[in-house]
Coordinates of C-alpha atoms (C1' of nucleotides) in Angstrom, one line a residue:
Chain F
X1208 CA 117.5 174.1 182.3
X1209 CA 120.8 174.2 180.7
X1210 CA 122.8 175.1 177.9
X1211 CA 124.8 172.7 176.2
X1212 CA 127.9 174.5 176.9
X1213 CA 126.6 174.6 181.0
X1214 CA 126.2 170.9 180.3
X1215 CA 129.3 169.7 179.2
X1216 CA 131.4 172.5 181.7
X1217 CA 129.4 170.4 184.6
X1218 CA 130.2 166.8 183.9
X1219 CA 133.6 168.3 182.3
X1220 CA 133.5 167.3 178.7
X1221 CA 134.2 169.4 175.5
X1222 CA 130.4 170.4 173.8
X1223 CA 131.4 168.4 170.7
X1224 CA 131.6 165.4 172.7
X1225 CA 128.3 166.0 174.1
X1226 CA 126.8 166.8 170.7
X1227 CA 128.7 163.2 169.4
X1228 CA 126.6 161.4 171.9
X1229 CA 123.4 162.7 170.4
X1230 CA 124.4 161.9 167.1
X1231 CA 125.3 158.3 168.0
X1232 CA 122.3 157.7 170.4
X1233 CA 123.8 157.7 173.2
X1234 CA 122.4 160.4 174.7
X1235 CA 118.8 161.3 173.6
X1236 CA 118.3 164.4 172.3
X1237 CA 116.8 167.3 174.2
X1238 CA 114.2 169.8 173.9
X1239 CA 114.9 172.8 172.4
X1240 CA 114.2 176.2 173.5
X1241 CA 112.4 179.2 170.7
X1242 CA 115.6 179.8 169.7
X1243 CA 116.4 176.2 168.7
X1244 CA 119.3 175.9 171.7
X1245 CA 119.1 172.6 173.3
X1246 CA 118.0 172.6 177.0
X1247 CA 119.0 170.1 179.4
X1248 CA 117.3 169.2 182.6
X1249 CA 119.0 167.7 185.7
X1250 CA 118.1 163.6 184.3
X1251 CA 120.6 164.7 181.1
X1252 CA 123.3 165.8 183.4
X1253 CA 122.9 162.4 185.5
X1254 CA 122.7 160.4 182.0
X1255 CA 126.0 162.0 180.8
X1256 CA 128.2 161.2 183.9
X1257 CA 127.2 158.0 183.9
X1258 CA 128.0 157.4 180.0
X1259 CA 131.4 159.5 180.7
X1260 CA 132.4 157.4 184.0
X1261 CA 132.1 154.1 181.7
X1262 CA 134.0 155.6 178.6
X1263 CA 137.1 157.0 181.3
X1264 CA 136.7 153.2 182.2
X1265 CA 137.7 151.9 178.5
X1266 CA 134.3 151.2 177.5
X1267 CA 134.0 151.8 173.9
X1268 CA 130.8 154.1 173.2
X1269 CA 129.2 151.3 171.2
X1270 CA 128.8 149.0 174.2
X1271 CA 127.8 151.7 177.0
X1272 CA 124.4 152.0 175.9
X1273 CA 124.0 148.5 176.3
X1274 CA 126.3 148.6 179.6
X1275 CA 123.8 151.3 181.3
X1276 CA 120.5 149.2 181.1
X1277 CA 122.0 146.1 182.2
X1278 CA 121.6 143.7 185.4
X1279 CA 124.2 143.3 187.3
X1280 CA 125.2 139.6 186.0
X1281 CA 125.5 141.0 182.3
X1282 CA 126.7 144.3 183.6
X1283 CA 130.0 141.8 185.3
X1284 CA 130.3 139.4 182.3
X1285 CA 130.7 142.9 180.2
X1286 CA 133.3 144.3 182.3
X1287 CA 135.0 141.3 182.2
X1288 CA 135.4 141.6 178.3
X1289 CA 135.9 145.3 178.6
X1290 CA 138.9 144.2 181.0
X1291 CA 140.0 141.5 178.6
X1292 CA 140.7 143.5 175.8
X1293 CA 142.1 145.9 177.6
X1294 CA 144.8 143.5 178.8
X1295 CA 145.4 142.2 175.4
X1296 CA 146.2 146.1 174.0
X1297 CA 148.1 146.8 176.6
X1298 CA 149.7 143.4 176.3
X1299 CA 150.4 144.5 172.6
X1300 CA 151.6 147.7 173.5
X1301 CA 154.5 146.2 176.0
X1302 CA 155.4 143.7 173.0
X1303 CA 156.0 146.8 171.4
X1304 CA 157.8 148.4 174.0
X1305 CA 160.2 145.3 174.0
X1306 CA 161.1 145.3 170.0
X1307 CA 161.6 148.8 170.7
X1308 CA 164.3 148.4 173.5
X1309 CA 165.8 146.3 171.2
X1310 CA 166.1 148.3 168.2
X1311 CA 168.1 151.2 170.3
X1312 CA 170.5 148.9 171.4
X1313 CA 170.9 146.9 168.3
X1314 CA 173.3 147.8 165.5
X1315 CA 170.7 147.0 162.7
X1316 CA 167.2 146.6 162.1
X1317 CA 165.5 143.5 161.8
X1318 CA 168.5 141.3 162.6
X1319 CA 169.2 139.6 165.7
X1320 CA 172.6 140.1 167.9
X1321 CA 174.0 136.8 166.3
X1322 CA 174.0 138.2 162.7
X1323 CA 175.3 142.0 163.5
X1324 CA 178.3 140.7 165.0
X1325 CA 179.0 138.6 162.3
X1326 CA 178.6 141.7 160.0
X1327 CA 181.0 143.6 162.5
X1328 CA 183.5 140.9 162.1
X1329 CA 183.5 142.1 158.4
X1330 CA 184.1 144.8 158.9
X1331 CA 187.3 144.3 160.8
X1332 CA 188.3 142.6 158.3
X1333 CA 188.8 144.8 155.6
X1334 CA 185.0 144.0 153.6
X1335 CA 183.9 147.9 152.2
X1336 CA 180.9 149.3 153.9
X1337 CA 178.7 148.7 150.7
X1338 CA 179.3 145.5 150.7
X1339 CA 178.9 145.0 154.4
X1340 CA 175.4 146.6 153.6
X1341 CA 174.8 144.1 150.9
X1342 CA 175.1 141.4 153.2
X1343 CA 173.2 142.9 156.0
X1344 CA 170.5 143.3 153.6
X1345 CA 170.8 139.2 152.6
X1346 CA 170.0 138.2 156.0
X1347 CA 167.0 140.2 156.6
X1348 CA 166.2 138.6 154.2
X1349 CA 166.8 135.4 155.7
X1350 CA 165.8 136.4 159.0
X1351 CA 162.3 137.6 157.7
X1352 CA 161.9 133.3 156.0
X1353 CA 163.4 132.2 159.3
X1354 CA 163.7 134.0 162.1
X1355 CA 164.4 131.0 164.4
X1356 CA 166.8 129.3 162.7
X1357 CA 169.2 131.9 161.5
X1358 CA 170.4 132.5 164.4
X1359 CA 171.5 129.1 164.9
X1360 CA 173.5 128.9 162.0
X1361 CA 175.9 132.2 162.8
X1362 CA 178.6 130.3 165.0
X1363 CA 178.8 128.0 161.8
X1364 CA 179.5 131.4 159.5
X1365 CA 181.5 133.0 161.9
X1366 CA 184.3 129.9 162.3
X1367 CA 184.3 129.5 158.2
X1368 CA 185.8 133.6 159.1
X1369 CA 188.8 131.6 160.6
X1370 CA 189.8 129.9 156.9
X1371 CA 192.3 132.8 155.1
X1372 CA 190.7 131.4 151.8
X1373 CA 187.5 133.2 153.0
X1374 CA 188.8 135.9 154.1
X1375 CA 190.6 136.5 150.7
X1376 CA 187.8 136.0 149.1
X1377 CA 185.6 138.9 150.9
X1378 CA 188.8 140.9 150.3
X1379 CA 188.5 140.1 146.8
X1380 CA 185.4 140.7 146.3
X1381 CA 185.3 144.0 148.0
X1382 CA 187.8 145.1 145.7
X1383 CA 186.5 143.8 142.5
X1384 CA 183.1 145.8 143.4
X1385 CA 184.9 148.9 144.4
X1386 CA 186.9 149.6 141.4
X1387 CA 185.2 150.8 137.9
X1388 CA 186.6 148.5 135.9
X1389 CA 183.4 146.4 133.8
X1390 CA 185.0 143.0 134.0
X1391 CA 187.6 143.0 136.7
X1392 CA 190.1 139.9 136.7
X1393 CA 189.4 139.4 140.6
X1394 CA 186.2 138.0 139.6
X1395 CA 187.7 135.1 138.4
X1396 CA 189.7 134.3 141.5
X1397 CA 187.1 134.9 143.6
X1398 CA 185.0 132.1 141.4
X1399 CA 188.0 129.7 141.8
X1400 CA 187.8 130.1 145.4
X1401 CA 184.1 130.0 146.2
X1402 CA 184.4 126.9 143.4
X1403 CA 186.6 125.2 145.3
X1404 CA 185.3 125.8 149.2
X1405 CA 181.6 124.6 147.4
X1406 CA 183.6 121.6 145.9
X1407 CA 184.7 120.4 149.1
X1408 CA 181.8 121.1 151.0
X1409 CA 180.0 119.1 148.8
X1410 CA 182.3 116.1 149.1
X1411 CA 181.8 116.6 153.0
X1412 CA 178.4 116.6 152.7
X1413 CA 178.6 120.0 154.9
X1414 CA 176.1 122.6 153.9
X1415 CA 175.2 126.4 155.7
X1416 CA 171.7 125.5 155.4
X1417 CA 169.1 122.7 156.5
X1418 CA 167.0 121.0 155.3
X1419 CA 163.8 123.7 155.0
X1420 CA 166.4 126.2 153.1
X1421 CA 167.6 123.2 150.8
X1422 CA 163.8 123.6 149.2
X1423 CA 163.0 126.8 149.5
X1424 CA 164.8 129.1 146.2
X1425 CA 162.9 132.1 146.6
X1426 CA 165.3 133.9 149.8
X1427 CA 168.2 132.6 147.8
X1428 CA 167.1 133.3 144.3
X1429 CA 166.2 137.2 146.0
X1430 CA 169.5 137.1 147.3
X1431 CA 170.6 137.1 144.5
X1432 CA 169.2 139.3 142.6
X1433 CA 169.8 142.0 145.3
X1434 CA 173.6 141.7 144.7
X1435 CA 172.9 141.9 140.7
X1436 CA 170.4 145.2 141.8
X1437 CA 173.4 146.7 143.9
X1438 CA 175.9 146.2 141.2
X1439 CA 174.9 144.5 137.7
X1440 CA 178.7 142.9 137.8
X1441 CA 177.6 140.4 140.4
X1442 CA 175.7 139.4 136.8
X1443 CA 179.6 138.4 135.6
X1444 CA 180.0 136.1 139.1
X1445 CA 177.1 133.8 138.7
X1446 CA 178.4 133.0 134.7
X1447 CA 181.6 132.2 136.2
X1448 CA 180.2 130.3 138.7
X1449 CA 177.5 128.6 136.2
X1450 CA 181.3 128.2 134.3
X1451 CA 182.7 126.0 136.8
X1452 CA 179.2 124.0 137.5
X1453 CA 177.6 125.7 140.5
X1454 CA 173.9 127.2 140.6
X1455 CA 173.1 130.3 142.3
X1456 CA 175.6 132.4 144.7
X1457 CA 174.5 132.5 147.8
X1458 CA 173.9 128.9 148.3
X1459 CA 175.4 126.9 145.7
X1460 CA 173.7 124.0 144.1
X1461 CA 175.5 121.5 142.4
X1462 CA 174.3 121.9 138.6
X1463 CA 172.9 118.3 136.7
X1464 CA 175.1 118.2 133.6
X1465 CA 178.6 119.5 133.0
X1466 CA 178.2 123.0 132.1
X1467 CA 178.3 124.0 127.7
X1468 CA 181.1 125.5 126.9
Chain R
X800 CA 160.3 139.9 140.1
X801 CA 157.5 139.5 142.2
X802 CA 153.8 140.3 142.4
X803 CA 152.1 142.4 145.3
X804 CA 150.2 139.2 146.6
X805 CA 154.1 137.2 146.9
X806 CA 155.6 140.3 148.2
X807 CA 153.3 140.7 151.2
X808 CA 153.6 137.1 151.5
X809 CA 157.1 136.9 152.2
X810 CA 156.9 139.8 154.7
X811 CA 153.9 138.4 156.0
X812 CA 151.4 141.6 155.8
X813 CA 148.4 142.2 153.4
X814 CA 148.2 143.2 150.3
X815 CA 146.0 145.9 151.5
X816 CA 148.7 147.1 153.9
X817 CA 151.6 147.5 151.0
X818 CA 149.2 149.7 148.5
X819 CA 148.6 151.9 151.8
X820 CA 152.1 152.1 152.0
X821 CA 152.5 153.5 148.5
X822 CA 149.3 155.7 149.2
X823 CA 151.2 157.8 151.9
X824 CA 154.8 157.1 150.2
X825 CA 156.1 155.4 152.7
X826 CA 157.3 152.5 150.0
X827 CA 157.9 153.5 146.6
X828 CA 155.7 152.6 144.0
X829 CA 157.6 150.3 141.7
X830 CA 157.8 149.7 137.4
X831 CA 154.5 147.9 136.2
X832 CA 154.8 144.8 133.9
X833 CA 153.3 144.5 130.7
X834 CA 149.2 144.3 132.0
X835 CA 149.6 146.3 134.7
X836 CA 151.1 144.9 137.5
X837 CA 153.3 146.1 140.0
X838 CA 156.3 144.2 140.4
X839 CA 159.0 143.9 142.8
X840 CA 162.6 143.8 143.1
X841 CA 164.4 142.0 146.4
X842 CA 165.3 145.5 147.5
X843 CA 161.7 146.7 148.1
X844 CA 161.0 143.1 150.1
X845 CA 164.1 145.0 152.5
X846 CA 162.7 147.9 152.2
X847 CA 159.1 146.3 153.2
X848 CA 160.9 144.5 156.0
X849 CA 162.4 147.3 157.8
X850 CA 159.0 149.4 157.7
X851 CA 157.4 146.4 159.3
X852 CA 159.9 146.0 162.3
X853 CA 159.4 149.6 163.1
X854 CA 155.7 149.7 162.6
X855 CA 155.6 146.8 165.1
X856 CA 157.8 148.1 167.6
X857 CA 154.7 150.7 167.8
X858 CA 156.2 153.5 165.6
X859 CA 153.9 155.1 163.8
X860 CA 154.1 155.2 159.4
X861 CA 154.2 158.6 159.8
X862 CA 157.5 158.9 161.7
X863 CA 159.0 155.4 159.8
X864 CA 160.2 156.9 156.8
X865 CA 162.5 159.6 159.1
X866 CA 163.6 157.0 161.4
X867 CA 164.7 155.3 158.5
X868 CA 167.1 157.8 157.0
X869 CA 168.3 158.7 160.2
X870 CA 171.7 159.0 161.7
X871 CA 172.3 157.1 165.1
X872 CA 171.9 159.9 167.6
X873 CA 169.0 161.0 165.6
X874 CA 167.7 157.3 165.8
X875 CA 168.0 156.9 169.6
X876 CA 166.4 160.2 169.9
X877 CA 163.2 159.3 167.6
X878 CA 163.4 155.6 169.9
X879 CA 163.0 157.8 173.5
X880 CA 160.1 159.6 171.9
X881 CA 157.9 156.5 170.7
X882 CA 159.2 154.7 174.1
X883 CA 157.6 157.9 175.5
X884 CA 154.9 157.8 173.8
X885 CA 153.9 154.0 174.7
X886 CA 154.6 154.4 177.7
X887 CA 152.2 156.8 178.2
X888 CA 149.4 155.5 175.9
X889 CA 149.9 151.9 178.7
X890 CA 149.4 154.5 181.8
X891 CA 146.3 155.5 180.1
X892 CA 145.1 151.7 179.5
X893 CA 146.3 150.5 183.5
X894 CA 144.1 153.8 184.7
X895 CA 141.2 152.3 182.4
X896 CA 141.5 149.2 184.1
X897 CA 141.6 150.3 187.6
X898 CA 138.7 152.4 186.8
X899 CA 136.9 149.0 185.1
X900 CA 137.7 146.8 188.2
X901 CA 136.4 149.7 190.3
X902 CA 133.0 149.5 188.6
X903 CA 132.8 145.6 188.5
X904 CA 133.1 145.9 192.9
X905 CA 131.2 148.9 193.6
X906 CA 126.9 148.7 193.4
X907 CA 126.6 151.9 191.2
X908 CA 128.3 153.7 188.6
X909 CA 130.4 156.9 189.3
X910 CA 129.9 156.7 193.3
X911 CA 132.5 155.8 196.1
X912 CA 131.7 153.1 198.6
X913 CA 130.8 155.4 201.0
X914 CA 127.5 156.8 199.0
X915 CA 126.8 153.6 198.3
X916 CA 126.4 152.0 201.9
X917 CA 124.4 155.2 202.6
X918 CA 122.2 154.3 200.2
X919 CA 122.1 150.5 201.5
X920 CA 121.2 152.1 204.8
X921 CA 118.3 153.6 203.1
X922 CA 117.1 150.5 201.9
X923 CA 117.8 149.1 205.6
X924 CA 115.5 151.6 206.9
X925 CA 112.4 151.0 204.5
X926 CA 113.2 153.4 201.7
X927 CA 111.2 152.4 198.6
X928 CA 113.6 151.7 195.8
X929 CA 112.4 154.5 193.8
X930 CA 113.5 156.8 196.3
X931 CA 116.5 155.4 196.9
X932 CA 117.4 155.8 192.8
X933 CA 116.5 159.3 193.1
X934 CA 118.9 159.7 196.3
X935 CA 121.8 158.0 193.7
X936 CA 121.4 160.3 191.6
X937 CA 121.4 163.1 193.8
X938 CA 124.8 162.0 194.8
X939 CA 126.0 161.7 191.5
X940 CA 125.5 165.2 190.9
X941 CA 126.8 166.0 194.1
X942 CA 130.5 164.0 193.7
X943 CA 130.6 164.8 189.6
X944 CA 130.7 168.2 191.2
X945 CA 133.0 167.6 194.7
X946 CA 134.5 164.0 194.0
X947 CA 137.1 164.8 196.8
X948 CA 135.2 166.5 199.3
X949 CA 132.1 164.3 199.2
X950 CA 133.9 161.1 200.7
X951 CA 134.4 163.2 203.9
X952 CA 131.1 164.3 204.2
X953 CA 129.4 160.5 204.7
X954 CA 130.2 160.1 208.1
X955 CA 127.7 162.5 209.4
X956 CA 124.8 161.7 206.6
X957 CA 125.0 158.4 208.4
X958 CA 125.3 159.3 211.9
X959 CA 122.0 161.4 211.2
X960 CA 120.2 158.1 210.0
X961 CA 120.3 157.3 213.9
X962 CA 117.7 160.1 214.5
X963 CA 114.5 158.5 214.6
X964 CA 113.1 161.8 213.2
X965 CA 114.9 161.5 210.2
X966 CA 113.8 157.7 209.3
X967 CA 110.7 158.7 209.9
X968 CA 111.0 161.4 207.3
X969 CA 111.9 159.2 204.9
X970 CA 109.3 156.7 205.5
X971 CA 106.7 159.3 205.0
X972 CA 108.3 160.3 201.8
X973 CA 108.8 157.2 200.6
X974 CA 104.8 156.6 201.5
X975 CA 104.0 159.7 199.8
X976 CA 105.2 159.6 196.5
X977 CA 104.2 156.1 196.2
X978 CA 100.6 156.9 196.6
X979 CA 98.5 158.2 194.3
X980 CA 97.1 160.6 195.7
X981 CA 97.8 164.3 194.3
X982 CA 98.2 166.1 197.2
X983 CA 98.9 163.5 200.5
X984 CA 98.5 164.9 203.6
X985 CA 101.9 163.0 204.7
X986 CA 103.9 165.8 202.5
X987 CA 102.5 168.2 205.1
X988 CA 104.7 166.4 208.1
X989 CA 107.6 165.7 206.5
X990 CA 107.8 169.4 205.8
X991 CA 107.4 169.7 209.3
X992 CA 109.8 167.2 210.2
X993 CA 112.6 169.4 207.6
X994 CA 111.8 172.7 208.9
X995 CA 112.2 171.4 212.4
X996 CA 115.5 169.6 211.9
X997 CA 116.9 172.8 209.6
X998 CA 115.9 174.9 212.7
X999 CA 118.1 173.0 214.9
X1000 CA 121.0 172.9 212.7
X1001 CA 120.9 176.4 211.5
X1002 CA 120.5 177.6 214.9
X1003 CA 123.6 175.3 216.3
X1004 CA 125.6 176.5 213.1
X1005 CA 125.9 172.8 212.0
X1006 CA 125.8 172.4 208.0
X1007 CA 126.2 169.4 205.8
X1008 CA 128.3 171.3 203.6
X1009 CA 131.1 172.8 203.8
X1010 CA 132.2 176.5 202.4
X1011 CA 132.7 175.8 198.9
X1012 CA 128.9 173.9 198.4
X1013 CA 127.6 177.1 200.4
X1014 CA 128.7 179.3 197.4
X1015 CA 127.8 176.9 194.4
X1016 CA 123.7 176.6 193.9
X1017 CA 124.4 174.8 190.8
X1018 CA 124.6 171.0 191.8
X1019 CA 121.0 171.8 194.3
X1020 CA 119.5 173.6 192.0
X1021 CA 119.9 170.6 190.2
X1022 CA 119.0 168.2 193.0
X1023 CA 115.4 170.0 193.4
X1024 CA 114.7 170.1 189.9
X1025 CA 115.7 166.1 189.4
X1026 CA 113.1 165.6 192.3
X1027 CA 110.6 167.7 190.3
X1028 CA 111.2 166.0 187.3
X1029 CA 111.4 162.3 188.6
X1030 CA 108.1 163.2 190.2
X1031 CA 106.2 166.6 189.7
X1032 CA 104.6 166.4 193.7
X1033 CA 108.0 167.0 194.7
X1034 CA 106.9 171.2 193.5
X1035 CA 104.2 170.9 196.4
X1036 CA 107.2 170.1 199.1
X1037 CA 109.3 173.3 197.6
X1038 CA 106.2 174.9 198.6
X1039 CA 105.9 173.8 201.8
X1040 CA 108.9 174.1 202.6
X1041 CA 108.8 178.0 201.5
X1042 CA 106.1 178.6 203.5
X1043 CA 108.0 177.0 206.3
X1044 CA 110.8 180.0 206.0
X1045 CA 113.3 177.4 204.0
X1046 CA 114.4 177.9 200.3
X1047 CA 115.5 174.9 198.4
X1048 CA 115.3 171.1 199.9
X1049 CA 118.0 169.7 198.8
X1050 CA 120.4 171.8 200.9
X1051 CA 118.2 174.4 203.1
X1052 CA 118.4 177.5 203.1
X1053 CA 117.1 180.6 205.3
X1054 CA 114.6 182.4 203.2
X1055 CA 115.8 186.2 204.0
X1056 CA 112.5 187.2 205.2
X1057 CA 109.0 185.6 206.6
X1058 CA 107.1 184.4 203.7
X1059 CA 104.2 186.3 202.3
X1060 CA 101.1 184.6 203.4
Chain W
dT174 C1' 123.8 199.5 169.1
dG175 C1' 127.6 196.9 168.5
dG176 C1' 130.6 193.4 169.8
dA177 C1' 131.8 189.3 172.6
dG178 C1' 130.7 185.0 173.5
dG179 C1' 127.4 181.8 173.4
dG180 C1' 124.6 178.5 170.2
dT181 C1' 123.3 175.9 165.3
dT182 C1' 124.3 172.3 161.3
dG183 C1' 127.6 170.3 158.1
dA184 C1' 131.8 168.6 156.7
dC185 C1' 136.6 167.1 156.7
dG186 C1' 140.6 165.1 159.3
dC187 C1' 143.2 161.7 162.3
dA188 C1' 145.6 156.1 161.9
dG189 C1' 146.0 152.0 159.7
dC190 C1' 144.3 149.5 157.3
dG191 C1' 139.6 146.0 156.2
dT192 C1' 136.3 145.3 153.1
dC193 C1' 133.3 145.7 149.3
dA194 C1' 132.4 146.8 144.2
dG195 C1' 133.3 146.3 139.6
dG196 C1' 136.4 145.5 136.7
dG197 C1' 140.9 143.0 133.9
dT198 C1' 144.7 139.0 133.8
dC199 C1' 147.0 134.6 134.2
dA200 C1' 147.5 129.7 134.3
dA201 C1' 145.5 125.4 134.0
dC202 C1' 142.1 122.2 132.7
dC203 C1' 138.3 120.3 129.6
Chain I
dG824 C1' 139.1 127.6 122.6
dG825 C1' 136.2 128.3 126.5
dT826 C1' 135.7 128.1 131.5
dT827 C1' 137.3 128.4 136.2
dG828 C1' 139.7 130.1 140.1
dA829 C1' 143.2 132.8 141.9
dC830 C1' 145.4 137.1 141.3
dC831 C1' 145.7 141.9 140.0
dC832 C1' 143.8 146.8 139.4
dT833 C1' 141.4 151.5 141.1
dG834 C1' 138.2 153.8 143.9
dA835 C1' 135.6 154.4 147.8
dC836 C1' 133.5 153.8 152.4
dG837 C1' 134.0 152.2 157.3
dC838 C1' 135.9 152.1 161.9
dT839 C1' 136.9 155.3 166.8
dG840 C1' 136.0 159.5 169.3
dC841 C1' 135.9 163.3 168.8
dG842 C1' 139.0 168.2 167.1
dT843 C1' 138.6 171.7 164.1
dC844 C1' 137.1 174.8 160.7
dA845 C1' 133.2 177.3 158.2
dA846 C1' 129.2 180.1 157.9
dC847 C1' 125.6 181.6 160.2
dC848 C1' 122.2 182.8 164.2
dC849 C1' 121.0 184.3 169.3
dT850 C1' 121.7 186.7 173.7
dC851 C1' 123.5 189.6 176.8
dC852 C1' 126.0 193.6 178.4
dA853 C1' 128.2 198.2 178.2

DNA sequence: TGGAGGGTTGACGCAGCGTCAGGGTCAACC
DNA sequence: GGTTGACCCTGACGCTGCGTCAACCCTCCA
């Protein structure tokens, strides 16, 4: 007869394990001796192997039980299962694997390649790192409503990068947010400008965005907000933009009437 | 501003998830409105984001809020450790599923092929099925005990099934403990047959196991008592066998002197 | 006879939420 | 103005497979 300890040093398991069994019915409990020890005979030692050679096999403890007294069709169609799910964690775990690969190569999280160059191109040149950061944080924004479609709609943002007027206008804009002045003039020009690029847009029927983002306000209405959270100036650019009849900032709608002066 | 519910909506997680982000602090908690609500600015829908690429590229919350604030070495260092880490925890799931697919081919649980075409050679020879269960579990006791050595020792266990003398041990054995009968006569020859056959051996030097089982009594001590205990007439045979000269059954062994009559 | 090294029960901790329970709130419709 | 359904709130237990105290008892050996 054995000890617990004895037990569990045989089949190689930790005592608490053994004693985790009992309490979930796994493994019936034994007689004790006078001294209230638990003493296990040979059958015990037999019954534990088995349980532990499932469990090393993946088996979750609730199903052995069930495993152990089966024929051998049920016993198959269980292992089958048992195999199945194993597939799909591992299966999970690679997916995992994968993203994670791609965040150490990747500039930024949550963005694809397309979208990190375009921020790098900013960067050369000459937007400010905060504001660089304020757009990052626009497209996950974007990315996280359309993570298919963004993509496809960077070689479109990256050639407007070619026009100087855009490129004066980051400038701008960079410069504007930088300095500590409440209501700096640059704001205006850089509503004149974004005024007349939306103007002309609009007259070429051109638009960033399809036709899913042309319903959907709330990644543009956050986007928004985020650049009033960053710095409540960006308040000042949507009046003058409201001024010269546009909606919004970060994709301008048209507004019904002339605006009240 | 938005509610909890259109927060985890636009992320695409529960509810449930983002309060168990506050709970550990991974997100901040943010203002409350009038009744009680929490409600959200665009920055915590970035801040949500970012958590849930790194918790699904398999980094736990735990290490999230680090990673975060991180520099870039620091980044790709954290990114090796959780690639690490998965990669291990897949090792873990393949050796699962080798073990699973294992089980699914082999007859029994916890025994290699070459136990279990022994114990089809028992069947072959007219063991009774009972016999042949207790045999299994014999084994398992042995291999829990030697799983590398025991492989090596099937060869000659089945070369010795080619000795009449030892089929028609089992036979007799099988007959025996089938009966009824308290006490069959039939017990008396195979102990005859065993003492004979452990003459021979012991006298030729040949032993079914090797050094290392010569030392260890543990596994047939537990043998004989699993006989004993899967049927009680299996005592009378330890006593035969002792008044034969033999200690033991399981593996035989040379009482030190002539037994006291 | 005392101390080391067993054994006993009971309870919390771990990861990442899911899922009640038992409330209050908001917007809309009758 | 009352009802309804969809949200929101906090608090708490459940899941998996044990690890790890805590506080106490038993056995064996020098």
């Amino acid at each position: 007869m054995l000890t617990i300890g004895q037990l569990a040093a045989y089949v190689g398991v930790t005592v608490r394990a053994v004693r985790h069994y009992h309490q979930i019915g796994l493994l019936p409990e034994p007689g004790r001796d006078a001294s209230g020890y638990r003493r296990y005979g040979p059958a015990a030692v037999v019954s534990l192997i088995r349980i532990r050679t499932l469990a090393e096999a993946g088996v979750p403890l609730s199903r052995i039980a069930r495993m152990l007294e089966a024929d051998a069709p049920a016993f198959a169609e269980a292992v089958r299962k048992i195999d199945a799910d194993l597939r799909e964690e591992i299966e999970r775990l690679e997916t995992s694997r994968e993203r994670i690969a791609r965040l150490a190569a990747g500039d930024s999280l949550a963005l694809p390649p397309e979208v990190t160059s375009y921020l790098d191109r900013l960067r050369e040149i000459g937007v400010t790192e905060r504001m660089v950061e304020g757009e990052r944080d626009g497209w996950i924004l974007l990315v996280a409503r359309w993570p298919d479609r963004v993509p496809a709609m960077m070689p479109g943002k990256l050639a407007q990068l070619d026009d100087p007027r855009i490129v004066r206008l980051y400038r701008v804009l960079s410069g504007a947010f930088e300095s500590d002045a409440a209501d700096d003039p640059r704001l205006e020009e850089a509503a004149d400008i974004m005024a007349e690029m939306a103007e002309e847009a609009y007259a070429s029927g051109e638009t960033d965005f399809d036709e899913a983002a042309a319903q959907d306000d709330l990644p543009f209405d956050l986007m928004d907000a985020l650049a009033v959270e960053a710095d409540p100036r960006a308040t000042r650019m949507l009046d003058l933009m409201r001024e010269r009849g546009w909606a919004r900032w970060t994709r301008m709608d048209r507004l019904p009437e002339p605006p009240s002066r």
